[in-house]
CSV table of C-alpha atoms in Angstrom, one decimal:
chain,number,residue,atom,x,y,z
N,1,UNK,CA,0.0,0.0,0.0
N,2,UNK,CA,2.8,2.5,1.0
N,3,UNK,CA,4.5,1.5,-2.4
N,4,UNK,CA,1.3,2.6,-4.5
N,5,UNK,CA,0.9,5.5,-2.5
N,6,UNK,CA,4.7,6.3,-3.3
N,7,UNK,CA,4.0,6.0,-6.8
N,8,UNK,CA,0.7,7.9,-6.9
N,9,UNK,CA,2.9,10.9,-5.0
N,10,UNK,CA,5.8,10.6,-7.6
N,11,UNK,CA,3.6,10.7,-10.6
N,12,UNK,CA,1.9,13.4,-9.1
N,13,UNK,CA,5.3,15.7,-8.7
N,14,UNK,CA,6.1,14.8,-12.2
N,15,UNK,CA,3.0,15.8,-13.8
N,16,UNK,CA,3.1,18.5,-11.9
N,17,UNK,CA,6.9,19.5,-13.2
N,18,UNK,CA,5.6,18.9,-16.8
N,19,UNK,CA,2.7,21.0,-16.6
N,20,UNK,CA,5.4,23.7,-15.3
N,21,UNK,CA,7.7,23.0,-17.8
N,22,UNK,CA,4.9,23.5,-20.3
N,23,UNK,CA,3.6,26.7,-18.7
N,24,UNK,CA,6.8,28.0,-18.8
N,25,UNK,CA,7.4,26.7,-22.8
N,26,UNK,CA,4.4,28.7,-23.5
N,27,UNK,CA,5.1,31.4,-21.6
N,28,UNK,CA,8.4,32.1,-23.6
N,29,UNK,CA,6.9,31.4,-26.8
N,30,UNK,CA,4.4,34.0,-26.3
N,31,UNK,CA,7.0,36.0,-25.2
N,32,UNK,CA,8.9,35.7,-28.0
N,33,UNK,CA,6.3,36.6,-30.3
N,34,UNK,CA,5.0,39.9,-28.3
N,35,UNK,CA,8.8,40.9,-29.3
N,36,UNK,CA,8.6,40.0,-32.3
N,37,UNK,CA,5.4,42.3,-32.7
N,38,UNK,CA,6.4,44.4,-30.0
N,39,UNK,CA,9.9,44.8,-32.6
N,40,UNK,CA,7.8,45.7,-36.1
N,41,UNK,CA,5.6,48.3,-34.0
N,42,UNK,CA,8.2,50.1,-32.4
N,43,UNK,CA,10.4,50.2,-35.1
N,44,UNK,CA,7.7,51.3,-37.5
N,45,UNK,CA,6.7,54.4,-34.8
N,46,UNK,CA,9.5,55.2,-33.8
N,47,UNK,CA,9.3,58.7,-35.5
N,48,UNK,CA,6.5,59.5,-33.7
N,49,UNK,CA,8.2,59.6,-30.8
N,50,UNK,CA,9.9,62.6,-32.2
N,51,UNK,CA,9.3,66.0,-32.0
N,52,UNK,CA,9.1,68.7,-34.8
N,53,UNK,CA,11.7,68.7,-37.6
N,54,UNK,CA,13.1,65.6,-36.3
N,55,UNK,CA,9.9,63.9,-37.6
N,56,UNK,CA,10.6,64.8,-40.9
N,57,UNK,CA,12.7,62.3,-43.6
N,58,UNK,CA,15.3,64.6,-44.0
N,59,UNK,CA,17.4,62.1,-46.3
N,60,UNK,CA,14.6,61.0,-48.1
N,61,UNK,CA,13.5,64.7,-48.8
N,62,UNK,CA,17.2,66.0,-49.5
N,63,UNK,CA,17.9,63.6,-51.7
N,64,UNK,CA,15.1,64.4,-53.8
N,65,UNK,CA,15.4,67.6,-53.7
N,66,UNK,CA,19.0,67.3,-54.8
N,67,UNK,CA,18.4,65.3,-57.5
N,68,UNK,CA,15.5,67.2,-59.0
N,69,UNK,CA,17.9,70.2,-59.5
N,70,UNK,CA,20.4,68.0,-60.5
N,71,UNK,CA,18.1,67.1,-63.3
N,72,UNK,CA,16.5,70.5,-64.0
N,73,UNK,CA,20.3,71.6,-64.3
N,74,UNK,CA,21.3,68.9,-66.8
N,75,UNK,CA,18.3,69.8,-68.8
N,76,UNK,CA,18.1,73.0,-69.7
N,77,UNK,CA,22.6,72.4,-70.2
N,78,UNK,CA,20.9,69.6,-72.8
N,79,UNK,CA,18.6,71.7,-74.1
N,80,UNK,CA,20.7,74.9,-74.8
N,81,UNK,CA,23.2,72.8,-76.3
N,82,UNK,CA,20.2,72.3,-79.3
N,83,UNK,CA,19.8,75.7,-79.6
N,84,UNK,CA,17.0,76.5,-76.8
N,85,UNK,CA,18.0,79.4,-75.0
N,86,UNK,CA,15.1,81.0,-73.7
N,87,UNK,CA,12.8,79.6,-71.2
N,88,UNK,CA,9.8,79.1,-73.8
N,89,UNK,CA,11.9,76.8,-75.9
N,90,UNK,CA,13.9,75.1,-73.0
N,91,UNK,CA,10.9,73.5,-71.5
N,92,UNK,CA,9.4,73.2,-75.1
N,93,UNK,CA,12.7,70.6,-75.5
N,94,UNK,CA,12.5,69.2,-71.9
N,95,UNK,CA,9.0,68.6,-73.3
N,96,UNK,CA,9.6,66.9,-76.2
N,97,UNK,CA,12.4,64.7,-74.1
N,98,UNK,CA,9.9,63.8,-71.7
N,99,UNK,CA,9.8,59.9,-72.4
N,100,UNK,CA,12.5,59.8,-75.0
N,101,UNK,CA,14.3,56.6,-74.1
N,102,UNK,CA,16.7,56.7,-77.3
N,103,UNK,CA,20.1,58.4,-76.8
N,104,UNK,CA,21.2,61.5,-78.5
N,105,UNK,CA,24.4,63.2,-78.5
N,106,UNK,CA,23.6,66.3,-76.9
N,107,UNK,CA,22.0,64.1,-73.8
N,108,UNK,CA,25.2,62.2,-73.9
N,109,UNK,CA,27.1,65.1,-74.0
N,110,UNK,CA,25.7,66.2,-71.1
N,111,UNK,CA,26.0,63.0,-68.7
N,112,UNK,CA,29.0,62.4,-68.8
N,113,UNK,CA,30.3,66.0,-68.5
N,114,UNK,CA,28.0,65.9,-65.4
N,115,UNK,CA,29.0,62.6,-64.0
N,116,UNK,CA,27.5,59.8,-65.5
N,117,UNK,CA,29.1,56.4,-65.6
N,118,UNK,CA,31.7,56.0,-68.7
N,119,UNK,CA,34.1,52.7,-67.9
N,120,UNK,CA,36.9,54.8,-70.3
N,121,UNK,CA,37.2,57.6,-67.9
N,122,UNK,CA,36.6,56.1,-64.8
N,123,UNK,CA,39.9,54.0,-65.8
N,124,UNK,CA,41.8,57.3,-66.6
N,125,UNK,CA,40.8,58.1,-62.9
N,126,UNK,CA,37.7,59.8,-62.5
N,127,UNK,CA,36.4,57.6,-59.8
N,128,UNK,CA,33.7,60.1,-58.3
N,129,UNK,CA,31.7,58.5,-61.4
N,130,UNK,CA,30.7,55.5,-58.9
N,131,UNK,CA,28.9,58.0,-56.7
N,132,UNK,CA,27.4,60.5,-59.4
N,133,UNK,CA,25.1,58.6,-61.8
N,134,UNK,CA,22.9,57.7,-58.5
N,135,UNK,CA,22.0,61.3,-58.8
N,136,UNK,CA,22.0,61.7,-62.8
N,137,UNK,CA,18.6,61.1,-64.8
N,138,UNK,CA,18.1,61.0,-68.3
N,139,UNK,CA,14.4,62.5,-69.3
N,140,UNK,CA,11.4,63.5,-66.9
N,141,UNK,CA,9.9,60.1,-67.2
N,142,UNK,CA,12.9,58.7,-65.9
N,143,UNK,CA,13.5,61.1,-63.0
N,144,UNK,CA,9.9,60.8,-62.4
N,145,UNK,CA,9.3,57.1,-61.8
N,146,UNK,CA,12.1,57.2,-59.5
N,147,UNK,CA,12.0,60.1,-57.6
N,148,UNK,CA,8.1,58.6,-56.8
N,149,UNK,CA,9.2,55.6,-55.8
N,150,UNK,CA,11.9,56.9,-53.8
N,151,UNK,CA,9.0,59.2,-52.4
N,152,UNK,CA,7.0,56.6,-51.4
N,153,UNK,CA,9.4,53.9,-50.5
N,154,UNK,CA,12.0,56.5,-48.8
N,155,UNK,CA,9.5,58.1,-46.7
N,156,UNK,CA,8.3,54.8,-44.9
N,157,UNK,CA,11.4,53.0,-44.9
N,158,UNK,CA,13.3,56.0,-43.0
N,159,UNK,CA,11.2,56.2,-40.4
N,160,UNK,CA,12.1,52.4,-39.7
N,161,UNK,CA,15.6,52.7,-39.8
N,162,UNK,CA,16.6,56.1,-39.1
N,163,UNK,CA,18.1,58.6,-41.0
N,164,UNK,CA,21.5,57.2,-40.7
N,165,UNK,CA,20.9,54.0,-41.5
N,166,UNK,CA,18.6,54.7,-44.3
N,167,UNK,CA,21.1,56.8,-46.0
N,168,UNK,CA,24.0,54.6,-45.2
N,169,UNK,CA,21.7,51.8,-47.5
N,170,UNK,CA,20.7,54.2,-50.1
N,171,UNK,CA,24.1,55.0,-50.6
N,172,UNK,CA,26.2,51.9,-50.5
N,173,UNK,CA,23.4,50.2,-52.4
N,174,UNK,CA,23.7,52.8,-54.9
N,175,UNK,CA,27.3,52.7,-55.4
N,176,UNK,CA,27.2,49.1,-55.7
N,177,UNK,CA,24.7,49.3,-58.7
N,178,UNK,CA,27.4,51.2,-60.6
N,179,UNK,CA,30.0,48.6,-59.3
N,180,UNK,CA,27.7,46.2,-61.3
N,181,UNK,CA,26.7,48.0,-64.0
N,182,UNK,CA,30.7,48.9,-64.4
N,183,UNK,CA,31.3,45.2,-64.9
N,184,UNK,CA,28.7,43.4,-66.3
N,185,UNK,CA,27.6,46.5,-68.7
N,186,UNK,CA,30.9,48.1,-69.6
N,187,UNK,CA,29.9,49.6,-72.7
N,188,UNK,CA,27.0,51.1,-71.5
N,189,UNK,CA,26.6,55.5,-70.4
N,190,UNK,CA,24.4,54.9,-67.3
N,191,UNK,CA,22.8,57.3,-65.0
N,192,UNK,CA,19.7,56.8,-62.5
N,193,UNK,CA,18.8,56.2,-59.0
N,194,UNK,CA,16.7,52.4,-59.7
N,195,UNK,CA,19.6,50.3,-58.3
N,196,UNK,CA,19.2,52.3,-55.3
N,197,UNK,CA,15.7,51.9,-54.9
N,198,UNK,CA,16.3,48.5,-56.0
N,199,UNK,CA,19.0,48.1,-52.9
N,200,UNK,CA,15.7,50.0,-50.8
N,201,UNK,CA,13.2,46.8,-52.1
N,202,UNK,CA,16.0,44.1,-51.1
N,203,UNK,CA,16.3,46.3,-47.6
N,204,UNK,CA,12.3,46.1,-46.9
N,205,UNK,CA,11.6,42.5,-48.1
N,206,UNK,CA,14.5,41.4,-45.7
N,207,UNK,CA,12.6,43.8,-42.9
N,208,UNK,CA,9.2,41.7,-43.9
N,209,UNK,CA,11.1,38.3,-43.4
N,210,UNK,CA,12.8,39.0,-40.4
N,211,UNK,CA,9.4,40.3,-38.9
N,212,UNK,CA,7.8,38.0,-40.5
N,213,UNK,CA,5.1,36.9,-37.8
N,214,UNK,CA,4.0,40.7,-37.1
N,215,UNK,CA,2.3,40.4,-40.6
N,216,UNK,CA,-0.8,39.3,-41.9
N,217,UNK,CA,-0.2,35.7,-43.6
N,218,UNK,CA,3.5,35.7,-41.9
N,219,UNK,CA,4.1,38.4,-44.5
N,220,UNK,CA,3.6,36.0,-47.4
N,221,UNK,CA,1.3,38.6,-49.0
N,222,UNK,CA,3.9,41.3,-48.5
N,223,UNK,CA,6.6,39.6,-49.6
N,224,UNK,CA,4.7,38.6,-53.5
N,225,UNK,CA,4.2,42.0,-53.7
N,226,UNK,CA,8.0,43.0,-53.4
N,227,UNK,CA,8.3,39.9,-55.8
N,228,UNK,CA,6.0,41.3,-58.7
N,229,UNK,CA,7.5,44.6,-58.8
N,230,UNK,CA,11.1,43.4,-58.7
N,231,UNK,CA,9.9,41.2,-61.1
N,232,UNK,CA,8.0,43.7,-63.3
N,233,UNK,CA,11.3,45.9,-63.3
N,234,UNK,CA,13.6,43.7,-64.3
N,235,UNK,CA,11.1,42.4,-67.2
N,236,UNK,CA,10.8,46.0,-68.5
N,237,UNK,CA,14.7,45.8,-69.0
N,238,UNK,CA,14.4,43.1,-71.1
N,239,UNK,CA,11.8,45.3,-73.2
N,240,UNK,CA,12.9,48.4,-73.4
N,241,UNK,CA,16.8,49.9,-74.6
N,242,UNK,CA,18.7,51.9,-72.3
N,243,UNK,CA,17.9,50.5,-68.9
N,244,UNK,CA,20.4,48.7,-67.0
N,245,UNK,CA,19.3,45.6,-65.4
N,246,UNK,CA,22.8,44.6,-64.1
N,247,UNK,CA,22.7,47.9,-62.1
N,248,UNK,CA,19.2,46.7,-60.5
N,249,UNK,CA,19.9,43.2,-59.7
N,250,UNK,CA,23.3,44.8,-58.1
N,251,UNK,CA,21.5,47.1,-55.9
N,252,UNK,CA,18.6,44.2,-55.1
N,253,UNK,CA,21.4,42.0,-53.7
N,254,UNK,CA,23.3,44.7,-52.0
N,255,UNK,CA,20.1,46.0,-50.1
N,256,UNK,CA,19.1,42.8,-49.4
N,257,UNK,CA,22.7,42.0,-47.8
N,258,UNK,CA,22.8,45.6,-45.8
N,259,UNK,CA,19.4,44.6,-45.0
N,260,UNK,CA,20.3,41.9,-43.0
N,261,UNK,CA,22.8,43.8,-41.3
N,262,UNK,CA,21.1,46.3,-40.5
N,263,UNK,CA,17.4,45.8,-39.8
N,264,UNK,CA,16.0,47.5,-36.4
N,265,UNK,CA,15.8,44.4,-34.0
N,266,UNK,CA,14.2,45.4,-30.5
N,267,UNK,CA,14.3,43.3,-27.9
N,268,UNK,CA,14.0,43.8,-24.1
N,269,UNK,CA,16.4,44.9,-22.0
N,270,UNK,CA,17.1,43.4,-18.5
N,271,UNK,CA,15.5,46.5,-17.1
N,272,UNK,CA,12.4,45.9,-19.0
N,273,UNK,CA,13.3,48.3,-21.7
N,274,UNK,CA,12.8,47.7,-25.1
N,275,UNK,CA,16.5,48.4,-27.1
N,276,UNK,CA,17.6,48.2,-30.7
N,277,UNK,CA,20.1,46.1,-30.9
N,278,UNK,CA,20.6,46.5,-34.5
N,279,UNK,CA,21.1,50.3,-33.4
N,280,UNK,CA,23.9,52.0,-35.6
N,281,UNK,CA,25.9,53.1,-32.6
N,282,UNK,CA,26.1,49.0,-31.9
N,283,UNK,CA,26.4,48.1,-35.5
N,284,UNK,CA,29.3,50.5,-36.2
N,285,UNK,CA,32.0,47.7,-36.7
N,286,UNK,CA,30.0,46.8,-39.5
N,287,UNK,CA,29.1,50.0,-41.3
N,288,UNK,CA,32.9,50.4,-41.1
N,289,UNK,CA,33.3,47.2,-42.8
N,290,UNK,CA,30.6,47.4,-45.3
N,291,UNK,CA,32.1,50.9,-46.6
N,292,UNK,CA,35.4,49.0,-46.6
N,293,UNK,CA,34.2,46.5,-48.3
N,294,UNK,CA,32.2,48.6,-51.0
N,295,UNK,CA,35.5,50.2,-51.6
N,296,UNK,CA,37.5,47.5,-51.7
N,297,UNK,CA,34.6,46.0,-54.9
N,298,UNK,CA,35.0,49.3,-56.7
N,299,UNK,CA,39.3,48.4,-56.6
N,300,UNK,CA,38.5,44.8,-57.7
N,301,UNK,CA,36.3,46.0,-60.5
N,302,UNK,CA,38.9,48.7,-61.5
N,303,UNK,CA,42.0,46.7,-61.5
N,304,UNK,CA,39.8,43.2,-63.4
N,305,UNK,CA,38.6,45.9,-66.2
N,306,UNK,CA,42.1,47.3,-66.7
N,307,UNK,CA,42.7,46.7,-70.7
């Protein structure tokens, strides 16, 4: 009797340890999830938190801005080397360029005296011509579509990874376009901001898979719909003359890469606080390393395409 009784009690203790063991299983899963939501919902209002002008995309808006006067420069240069010199007949020819897609010398011309990337002269040392195209556009359709995108896209994404972060991804995302592009396209005159709003798509879908179970559908949905236009964008390229693929699928990969790297990540803190740990100011070895390493492709490229 003392035997059964022995066994009832020990039984007892252990289904008591496995329903604490299970409590405590769930207790961590849901945990783990509330971060995980807790992670996508702080990250995306973070910039509420702010007050004023620190609300406002400044890199987003800047580089814009910048580029848009870049343009409107390049434009009336183009169109006064046709013979357009008053402001009738310049934005008669800006006009007329508007969707244009075919090169002509003038709008040659003008790129590359402007920045745009030429293999030939980035060989004889002009290697600012990595950096420039990013902000070089060819007609108003083509500074339009982008600058929209970059609009919409920028906007959103800034506020999720901060302005430093954002720009640090634009940027190296950008440069490795042209890094591609340089390679793969060497013949080509290239100008445009796509691979870096392609490197922005990469960034974001990487966002959506790492926060994966803060979406609807474990952001299935959201990822197809980074899918079809990355898809749709490249397919154009195969369509239409003049637009450099190479470039885009270079900034894609890049973003998707920096993306990884850089994602906002909260988690709780031991004091209950909820902490970035994907924070710049703890990432730093690695944006150190990824501009180092960004320089160290643009090197590669320059001493492989030596003639």
């Amino acid at each position: 009797m003392r035997r059964q009784l022995a066994l009832a009690e020990q039984e007892r203790e252990h289904a008591t340890e496995v329903r604490v063991k299970d409590t405590l299983q769930t207790n961590e899963v849901v945990a783990q999830r509330l971060r995980i939501r807790t992670s996508y919902q702080t990250a995306l209002n973070a910039y509420q938190a702010r007050k004023g002008l620190a609300r406002i995309s400044w890199a987003t808006w800047f580089i814009t801005g910048g580029t848009i006067l870049l343009w409107c420069i390049t434009a009336t240069v183009m169109a006064q080397m046709v013979g357009a010199h008053d402001i009738r007949s310049i934005l008669m020819n800006i006009a007329s360029n508007a969707i244009d897609v075919h090169d002509n010398d003038a709008l040659t011309t003008t790129l590359i005296a402007y920045g745009a990337k030429d293999n030939s002269l980035m060989l004889q040392g002009q290697y600012w011509r990595f950096i420039t195209p990013i902000f070089l556009h060819a007609n108003a359709l083509h500074i339009g579509l982008n600058m929209f995108n970059l609009v919409v896209l920028g906007i959103f994404l800034e506020r999720l990874y901060g302005h430093l972060r954002f720009l640090l991804i634009y940027l190296l995302t950008g440069i490795i376009s042209i890094i591609a592009s340089f390679y793969f396209a060497p013949q080509e005159i290239s100008v445009g901001a796509s691979g870096a709003i392609f490197g922005l798509v990469g960034a974001y879908s990487i966002f959506v898979l790492v926060h994966r179970r803060a979406f609807p559908y474990g952001g299935v949905p959201a990822l197809l719909w980074l899918l079809i236009i990355v898809a749709l964008n490249l397919s154009i390229g195969f369509f239409v003359s003049n637009v450099d693929n190479y470039a885009h699928i270079g900034g894609l990969i890049s973003g998707c890469l920096l993306g990884w790297g850089f994602t906002p990540l909260y988690r709780l803190s031991s004091h209950n606080v909820l902490v970035d740990k994907h924070a710049l100011r703890r990432r730093w070895p690695l944006a150190l390393l990824t501009v180092s390493g960004t320089l160290v492709l643009a090197i590669i490229a320059l001493y492989v395409m030596q003639p």
